[in-house]
Coordinates of C-alpha atoms and ligand atoms in Angstrom, one line a residue:
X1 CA 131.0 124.6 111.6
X2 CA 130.4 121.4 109.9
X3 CA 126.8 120.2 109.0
X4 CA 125.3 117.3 111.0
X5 CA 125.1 113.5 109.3
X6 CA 121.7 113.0 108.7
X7 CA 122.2 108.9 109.0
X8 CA 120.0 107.5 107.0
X9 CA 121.2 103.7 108.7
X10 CA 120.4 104.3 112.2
X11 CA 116.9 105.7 111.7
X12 CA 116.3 103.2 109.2
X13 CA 117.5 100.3 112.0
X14 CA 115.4 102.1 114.6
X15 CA 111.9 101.9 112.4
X16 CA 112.9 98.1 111.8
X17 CA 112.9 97.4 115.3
X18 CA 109.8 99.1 115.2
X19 CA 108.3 96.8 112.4
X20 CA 109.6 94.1 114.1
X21 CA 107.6 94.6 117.1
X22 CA 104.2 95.6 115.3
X23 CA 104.8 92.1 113.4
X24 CA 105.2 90.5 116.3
X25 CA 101.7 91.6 117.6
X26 CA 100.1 90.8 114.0
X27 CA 101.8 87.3 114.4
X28 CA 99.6 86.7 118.0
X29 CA 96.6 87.7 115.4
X30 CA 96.8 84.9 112.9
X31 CA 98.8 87.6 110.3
X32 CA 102.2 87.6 108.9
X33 CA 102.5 90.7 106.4
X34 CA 103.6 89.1 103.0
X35 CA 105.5 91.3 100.0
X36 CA 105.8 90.0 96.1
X37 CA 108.4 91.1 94.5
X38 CA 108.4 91.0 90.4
X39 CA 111.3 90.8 88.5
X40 CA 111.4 90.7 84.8
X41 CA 115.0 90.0 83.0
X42 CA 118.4 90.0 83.9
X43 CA 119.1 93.7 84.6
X44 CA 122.0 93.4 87.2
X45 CA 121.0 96.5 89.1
X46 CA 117.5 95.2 89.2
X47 CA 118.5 91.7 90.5
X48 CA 120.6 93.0 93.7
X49 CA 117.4 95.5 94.4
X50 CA 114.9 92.8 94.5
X51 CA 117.4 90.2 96.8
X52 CA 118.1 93.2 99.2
X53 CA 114.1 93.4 99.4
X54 CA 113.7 89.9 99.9
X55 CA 116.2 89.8 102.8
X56 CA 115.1 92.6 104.1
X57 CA 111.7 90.3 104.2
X58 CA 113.5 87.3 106.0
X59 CA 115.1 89.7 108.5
X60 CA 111.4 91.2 109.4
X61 CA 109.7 88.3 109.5
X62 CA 107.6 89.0 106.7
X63 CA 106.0 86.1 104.0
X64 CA 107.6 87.0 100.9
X65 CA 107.8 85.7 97.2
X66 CA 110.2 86.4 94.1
X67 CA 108.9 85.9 90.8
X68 CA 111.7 86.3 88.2
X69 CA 110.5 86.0 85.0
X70 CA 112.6 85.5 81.4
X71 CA 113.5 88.8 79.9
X72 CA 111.0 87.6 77.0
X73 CA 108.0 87.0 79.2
X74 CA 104.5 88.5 77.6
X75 CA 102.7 91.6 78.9
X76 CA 99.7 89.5 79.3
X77 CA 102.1 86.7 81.0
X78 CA 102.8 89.4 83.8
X79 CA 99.5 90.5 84.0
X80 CA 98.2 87.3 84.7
X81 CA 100.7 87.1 87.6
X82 CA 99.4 90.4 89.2
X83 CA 95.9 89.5 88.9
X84 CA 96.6 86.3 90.9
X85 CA 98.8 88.2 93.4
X86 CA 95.8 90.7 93.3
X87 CA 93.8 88.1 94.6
X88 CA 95.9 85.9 97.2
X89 CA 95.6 86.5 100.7
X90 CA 99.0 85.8 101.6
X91 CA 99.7 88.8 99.6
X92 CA 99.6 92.3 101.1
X93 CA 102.2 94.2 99.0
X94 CA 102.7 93.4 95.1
X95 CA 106.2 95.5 93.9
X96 CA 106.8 94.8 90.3
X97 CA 110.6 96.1 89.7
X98 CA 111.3 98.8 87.1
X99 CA 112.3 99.3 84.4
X100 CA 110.5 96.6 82.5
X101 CA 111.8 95.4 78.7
X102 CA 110.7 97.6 76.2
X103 CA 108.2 95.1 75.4
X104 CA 106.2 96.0 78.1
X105 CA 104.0 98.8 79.0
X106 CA 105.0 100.0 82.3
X107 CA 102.1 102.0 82.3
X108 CA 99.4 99.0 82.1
X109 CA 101.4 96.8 84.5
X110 CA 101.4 99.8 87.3
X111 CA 97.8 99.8 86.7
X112 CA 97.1 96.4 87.0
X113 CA 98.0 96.1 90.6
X114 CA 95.2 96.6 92.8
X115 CA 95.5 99.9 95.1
X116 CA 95.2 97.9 98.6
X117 CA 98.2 96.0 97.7
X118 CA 100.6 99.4 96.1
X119 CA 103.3 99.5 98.0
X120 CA 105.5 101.4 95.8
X121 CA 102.4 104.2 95.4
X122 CA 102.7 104.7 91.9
X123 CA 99.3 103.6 90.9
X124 CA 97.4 106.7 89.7
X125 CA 95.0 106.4 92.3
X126 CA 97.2 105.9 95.2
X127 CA 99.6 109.4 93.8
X128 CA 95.8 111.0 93.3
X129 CA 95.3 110.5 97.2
X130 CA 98.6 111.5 97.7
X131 CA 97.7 114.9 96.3
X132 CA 94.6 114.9 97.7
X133 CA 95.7 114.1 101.5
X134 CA 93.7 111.1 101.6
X135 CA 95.0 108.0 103.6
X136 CA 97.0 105.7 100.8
X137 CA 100.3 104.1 100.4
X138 CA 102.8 106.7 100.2
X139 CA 105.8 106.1 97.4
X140 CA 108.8 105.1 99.6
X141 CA 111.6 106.8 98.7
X142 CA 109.9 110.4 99.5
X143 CA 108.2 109.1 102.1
X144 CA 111.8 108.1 103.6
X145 CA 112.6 111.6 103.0
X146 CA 110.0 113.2 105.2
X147 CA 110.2 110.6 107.9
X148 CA 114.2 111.6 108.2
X149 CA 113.6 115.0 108.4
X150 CA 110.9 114.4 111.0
X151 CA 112.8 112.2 113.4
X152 CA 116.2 114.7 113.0
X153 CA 113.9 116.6 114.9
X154 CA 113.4 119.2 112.1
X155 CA 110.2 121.5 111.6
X156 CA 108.9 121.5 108.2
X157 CA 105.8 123.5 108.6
X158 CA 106.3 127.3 107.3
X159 CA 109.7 126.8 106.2
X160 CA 110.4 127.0 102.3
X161 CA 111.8 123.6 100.5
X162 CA 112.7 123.4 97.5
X163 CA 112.9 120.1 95.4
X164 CA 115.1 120.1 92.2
X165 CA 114.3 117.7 90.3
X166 CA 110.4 116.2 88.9
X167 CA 110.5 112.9 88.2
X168 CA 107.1 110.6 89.2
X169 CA 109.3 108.4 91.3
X170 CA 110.9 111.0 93.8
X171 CA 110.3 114.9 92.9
X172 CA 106.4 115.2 92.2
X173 CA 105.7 113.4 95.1
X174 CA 108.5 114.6 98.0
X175 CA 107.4 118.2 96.5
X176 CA 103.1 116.6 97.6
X177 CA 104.7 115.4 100.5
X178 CA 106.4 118.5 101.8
X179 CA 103.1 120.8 101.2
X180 CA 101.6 117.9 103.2
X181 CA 103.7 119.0 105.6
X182 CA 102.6 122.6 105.4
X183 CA 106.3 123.2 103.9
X184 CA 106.3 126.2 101.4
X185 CA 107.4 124.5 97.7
X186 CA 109.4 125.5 94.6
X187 CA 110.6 122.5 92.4
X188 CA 113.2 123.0 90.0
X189 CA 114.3 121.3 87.0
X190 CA 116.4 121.3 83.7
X191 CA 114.5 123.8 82.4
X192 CA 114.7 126.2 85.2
X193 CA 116.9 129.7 84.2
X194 CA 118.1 130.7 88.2
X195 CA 118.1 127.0 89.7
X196 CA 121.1 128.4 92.2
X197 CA 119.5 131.6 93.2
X198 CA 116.2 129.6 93.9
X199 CA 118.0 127.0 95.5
X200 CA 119.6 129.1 97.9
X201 CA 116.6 130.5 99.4
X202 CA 116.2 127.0 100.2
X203 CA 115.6 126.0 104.2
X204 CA 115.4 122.6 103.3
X205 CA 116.8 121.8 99.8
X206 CA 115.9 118.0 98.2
X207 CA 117.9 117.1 95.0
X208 CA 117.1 114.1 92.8
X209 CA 118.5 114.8 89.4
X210 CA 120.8 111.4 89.1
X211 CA 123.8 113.8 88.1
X212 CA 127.2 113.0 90.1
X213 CA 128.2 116.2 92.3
X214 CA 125.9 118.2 90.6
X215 CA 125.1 120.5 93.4
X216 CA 127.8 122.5 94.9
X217 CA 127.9 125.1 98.2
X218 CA 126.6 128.1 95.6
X219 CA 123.4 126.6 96.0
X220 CA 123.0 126.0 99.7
X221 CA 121.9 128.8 102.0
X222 CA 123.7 128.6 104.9
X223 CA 122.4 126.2 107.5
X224 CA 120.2 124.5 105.4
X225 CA 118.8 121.3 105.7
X226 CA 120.0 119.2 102.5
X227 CA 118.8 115.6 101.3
X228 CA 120.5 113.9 98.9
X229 CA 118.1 111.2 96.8
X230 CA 121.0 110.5 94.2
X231 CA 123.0 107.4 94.1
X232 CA 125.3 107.8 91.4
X233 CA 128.3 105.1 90.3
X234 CA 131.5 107.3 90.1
X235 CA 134.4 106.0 87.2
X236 CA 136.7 104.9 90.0
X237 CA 133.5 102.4 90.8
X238 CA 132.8 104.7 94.3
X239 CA 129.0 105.9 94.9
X240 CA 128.7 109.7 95.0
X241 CA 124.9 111.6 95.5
X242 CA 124.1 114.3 93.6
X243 CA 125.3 116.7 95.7
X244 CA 129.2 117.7 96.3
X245 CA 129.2 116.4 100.0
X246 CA 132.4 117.8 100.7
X247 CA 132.4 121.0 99.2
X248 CA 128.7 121.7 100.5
X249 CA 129.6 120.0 104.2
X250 CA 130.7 123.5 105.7
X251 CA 127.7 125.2 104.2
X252 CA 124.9 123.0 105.1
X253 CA 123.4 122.7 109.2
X254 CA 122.5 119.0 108.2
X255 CA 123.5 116.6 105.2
X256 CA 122.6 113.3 104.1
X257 CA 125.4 111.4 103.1
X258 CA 125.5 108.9 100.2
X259 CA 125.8 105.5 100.5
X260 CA 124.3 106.0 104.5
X261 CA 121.6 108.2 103.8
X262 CA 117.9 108.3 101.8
X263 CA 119.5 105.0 100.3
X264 CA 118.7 102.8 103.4
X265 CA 115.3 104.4 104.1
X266 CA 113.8 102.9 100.5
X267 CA 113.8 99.5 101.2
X268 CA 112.6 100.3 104.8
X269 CA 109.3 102.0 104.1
X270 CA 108.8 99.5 101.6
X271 CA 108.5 96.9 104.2
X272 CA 106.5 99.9 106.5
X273 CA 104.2 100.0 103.4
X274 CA 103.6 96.1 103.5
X275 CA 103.1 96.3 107.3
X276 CA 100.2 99.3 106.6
X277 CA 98.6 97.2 103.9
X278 CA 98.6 94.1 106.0
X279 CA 96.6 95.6 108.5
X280 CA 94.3 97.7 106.4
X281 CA 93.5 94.6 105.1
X282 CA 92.8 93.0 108.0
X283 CA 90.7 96.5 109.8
X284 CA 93.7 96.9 112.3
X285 CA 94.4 100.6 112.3
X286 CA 97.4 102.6 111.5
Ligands
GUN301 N1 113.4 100.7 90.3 C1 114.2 101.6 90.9 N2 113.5 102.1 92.0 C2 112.4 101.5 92.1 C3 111.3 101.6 93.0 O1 111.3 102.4 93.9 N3 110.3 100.7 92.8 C4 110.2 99.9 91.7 N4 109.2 99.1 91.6 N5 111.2 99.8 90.8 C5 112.3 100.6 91.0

């Protein structure tokens, strides 16, 4: 039998109309959640990222602002810009695009933005409360990954995921977020001898290597549950995930597909993150 689409669009629209609805109420409060976006250069990837974010702003009713900078801008140019985002109200979520020019320590610029207003969750102390548990702005592309297993109706608790993959963006912390979940974790990565064997033992497999096709049915147990974080850009100019949808689709019990999958949930829990900061700001809870 076929695995079940795992579609990424439709549970993205539904926690849209969601947002929608929570702005709405923030609205009747004097608050409109507001999202700057940072972009530094001309990378072309980078520039259709940062308008679908923007959009995505208009279409929630969010405040939003675009700062694109010249590819030359100084580190201490940007960090002048964060501090004053740091400090204006209007402001509830500060996203700086990556990757910066070489010029620039992304390191000091992640830094720089104050925790309250991390809505990508890659400030050290917002991935320390991450590990810890603690309440914080969870990174969205994992936490799109959780929140589709969730609302598939899937159990995590007690079953065993494994995450190849380990970068900061997506495998360190989908790999925090899954023991969150009181899922049983094994990440893999390049330098891991029996990647297939482990993998296969895998009720819930999550790949994000950014290799085309990489993962084939050898590595799926059968029935598993397998999302798909890669967005690759195929010769023929097609998008393809990491995994080999096809050849996996009569192994797996549920796939992601790519484009239609994780891909759509990024941008969403982005603006989930805003909404969350805009009322922790303002005491509402969450
Ligand atoms: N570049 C590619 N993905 C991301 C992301 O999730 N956040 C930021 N800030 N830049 C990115």
């Amino acid at each position: 039998m076929s695995a079940q689409r795992i579609e990424g669009k439709q549970i993205s629209d539904a926690i849209r109309a969601e947002i929608v609805q929570e702005t709405a109420e923030l609205k009747k409060k004097g608050i409109v959640p507001g999202l700057a976006v940072v972009l530094v250069g001309e990378d072309p990837a980078s520039k259709v990222y940062v308008g679908s974010k923007a959009k995505a702003c208009e279409q929630l009713g969010f405040y939003s602002e675009v700062h694109r900078l010249a590819e030359n801008t100084s580190q201490s140019d940007l960090l002048a810009l964060i501090e004053k985002l740091n400090k204006q109200d209007s402001i509830h979520g500060i996203l700086v695009q990556l990757p910066l020019p070489k010029h620039i320590d992304e390191k000091a610029v992640i830094d720089a933005i104050s925790v309250h207003k991390d809505v990508d969750g890659f400030h050290p102390v917002s991935v320390g409360n991450l590990v810890i548990g603690d309440v914080s702005l969870l990174p969205c592309t994992p936490a799109g990954v959780i929140e589709m297993i969730k609302r598939t109706g899937i159990e995590i608790a007690g079953k065993h995921a494994v995450v190849i993959g380990r970068s900061n963006i997506v495998g360190k912390p989908v790999a925090m977020l899954l023991l969150r979940e009181h899922a049983t974790v094994t990440v893999c990565h390049s330098k891991t001898p029996n990647m297939e064997e482990i993998a296969r033992t895998a009720d819930i497999l999550v790949v994000a290597i950014g290799k085309a096709k990489a993962i084939g049915a050898s590595y799926v147990k059968p029935g598993a549950v397998v999302i798909d974080v890669g967005i690759n850009r195929l010769e023929d100019g097609k998008l393809a995930g990491d995994v080999d949808y096809d050849a996996v689709l009569e192994t797996a019990g549920y796939i992601t597909p790519v484009p239609g999958g994780v891909g759509p949930m990024t941008i969403t829990m982005l603006m989930l993150n805003t909404l969350k900061a805009a009322k922790q700001t303002h005491a509402i809870g969450v």
